PDB file of C-alpha atoms in Angstrom:
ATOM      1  CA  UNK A   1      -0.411   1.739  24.333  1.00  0.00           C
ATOM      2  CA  UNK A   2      -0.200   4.115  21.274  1.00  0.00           C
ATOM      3  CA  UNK A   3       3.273   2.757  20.044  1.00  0.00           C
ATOM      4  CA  UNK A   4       1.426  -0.654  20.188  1.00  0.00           C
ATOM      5  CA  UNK A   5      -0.945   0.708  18.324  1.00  0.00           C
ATOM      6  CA  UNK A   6       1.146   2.097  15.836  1.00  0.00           C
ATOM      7  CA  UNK A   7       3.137  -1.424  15.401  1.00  0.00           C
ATOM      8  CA  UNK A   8       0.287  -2.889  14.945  1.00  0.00           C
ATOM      9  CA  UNK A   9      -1.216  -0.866  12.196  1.00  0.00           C
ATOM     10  CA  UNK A  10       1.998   0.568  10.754  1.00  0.00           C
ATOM     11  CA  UNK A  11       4.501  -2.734  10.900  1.00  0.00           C
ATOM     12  CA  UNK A  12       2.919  -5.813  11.873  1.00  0.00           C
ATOM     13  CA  UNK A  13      -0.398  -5.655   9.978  1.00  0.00           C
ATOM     14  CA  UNK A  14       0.362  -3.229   7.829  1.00  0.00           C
ATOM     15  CA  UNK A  15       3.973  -2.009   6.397  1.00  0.00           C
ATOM     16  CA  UNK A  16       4.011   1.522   6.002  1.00  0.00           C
ATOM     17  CA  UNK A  17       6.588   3.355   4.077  1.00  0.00           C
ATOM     18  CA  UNK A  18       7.100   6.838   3.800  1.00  0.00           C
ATOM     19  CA  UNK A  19       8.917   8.902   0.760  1.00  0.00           C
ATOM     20  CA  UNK A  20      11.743  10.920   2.707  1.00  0.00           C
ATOM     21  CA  UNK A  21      14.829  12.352   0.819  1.00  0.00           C
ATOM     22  CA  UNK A  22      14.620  10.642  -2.646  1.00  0.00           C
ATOM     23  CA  UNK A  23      14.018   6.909  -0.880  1.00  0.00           C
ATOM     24  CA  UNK A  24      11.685   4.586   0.848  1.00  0.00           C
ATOM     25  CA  UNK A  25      11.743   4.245   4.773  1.00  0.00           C
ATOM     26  CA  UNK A  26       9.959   1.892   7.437  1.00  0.00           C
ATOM     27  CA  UNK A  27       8.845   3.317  10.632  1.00  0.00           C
ATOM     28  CA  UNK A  28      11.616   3.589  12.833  1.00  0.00           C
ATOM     29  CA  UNK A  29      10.543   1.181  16.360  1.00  0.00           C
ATOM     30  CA  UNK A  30      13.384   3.285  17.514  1.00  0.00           C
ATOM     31  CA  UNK A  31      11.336   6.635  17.723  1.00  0.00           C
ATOM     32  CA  UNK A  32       8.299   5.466  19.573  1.00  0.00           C
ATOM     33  CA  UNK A  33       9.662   4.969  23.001  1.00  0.00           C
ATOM     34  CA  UNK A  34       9.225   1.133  23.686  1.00  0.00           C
ATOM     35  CA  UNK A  35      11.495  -0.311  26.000  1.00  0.00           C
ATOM     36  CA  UNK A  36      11.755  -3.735  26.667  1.00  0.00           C
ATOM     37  CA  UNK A  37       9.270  -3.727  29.937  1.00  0.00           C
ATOM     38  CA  UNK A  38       6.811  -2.036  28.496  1.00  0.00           C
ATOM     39  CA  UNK A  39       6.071  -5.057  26.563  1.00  0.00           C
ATOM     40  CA  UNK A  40       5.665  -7.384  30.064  1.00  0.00           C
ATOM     41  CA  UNK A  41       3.700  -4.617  31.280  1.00  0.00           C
ATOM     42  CA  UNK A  42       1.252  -4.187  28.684  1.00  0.00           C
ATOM     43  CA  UNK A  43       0.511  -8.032  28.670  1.00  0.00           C
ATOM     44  CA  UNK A  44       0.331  -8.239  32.708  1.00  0.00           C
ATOM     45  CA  UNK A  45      -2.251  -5.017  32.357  1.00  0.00           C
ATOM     46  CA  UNK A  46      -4.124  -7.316  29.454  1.00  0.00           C
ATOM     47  CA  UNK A  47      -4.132 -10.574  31.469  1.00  0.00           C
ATOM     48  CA  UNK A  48      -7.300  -9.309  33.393  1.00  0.00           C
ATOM     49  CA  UNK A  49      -9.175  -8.315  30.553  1.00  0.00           C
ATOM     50  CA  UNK A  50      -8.942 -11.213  28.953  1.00  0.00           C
ATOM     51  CA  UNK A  51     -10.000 -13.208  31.825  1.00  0.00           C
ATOM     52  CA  UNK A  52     -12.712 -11.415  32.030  1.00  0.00           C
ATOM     53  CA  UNK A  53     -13.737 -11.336  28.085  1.00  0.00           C
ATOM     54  CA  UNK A  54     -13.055 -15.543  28.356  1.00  0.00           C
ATOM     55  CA  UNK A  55     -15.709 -15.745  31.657  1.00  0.00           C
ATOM     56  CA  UNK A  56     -18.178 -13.654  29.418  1.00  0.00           C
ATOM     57  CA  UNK A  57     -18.006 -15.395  26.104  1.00  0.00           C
ATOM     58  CA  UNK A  58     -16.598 -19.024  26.383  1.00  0.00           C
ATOM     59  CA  UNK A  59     -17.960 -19.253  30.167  1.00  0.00           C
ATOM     60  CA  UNK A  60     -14.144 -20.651  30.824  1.00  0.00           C
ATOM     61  CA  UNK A  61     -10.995 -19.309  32.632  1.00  0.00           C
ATOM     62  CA  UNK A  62      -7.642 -18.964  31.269  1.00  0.00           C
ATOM     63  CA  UNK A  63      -4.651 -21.336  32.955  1.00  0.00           C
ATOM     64  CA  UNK A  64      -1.818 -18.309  32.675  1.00  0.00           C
ATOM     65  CA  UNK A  65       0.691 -20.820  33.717  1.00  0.00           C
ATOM     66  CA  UNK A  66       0.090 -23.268  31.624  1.00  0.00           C
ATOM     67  CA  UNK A  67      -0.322 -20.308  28.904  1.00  0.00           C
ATOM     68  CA  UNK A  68       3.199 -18.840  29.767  1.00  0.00           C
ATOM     69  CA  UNK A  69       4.683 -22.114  29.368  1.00  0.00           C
ATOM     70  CA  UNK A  70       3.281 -22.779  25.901  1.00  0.00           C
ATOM     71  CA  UNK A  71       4.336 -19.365  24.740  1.00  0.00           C
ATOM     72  CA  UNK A  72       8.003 -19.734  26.162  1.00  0.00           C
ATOM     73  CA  UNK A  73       8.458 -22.930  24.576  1.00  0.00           C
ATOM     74  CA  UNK A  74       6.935 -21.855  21.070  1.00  0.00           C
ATOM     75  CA  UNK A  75       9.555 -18.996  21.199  1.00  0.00           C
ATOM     76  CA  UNK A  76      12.098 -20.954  21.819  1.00  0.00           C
ATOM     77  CA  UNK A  77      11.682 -23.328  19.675  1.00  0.00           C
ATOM     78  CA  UNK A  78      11.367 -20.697  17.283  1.00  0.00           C
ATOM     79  CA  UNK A  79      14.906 -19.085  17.766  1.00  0.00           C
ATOM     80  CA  UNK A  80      16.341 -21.938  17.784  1.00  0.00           C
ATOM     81  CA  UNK A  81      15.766 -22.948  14.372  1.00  0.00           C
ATOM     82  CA  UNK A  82      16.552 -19.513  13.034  1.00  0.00           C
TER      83      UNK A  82
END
């Protein structure tokens, strides 16, 4: 969860740059670890959560199937215009 965090607050809502060796640098994704799964199982280990924050607030459920599909076809849809 802390390399979310930090692509979160150091890339996606924030760009950070650091000064290193005369130029400009991004944070390297590279160096915090991620791999490909982690990101599936950081949204499975959310799902509940937010099932539970949608029951207290909006008195509702949430349709993951439904949800999934939406997302999948958004993202397509996105890389195929790209």
């Amino acid at each position: 969860m802390n390399a979310f965090s930090t692509i979160r607050k150091k890339i996606s809502a924030h760009i950070e740059v650091k000064y290193v060796a005369d130029k400009y640098q991004f944070v390297d994704l590279g160096h915090l670890g991620l791999i490909w799964g982690d990101l599936k199982y950081a949204i499975e280990q959310m799902q509940r959560l937010i099932e539970l924050l949608q029951l207290l607030i909006r008195n509702s459920g949430m349709a993951w199937g439904l949800e999934k599909e939406r997302i999948y076809k958004a993202g397509k849809e996105f890389w195929t215009t790209i």
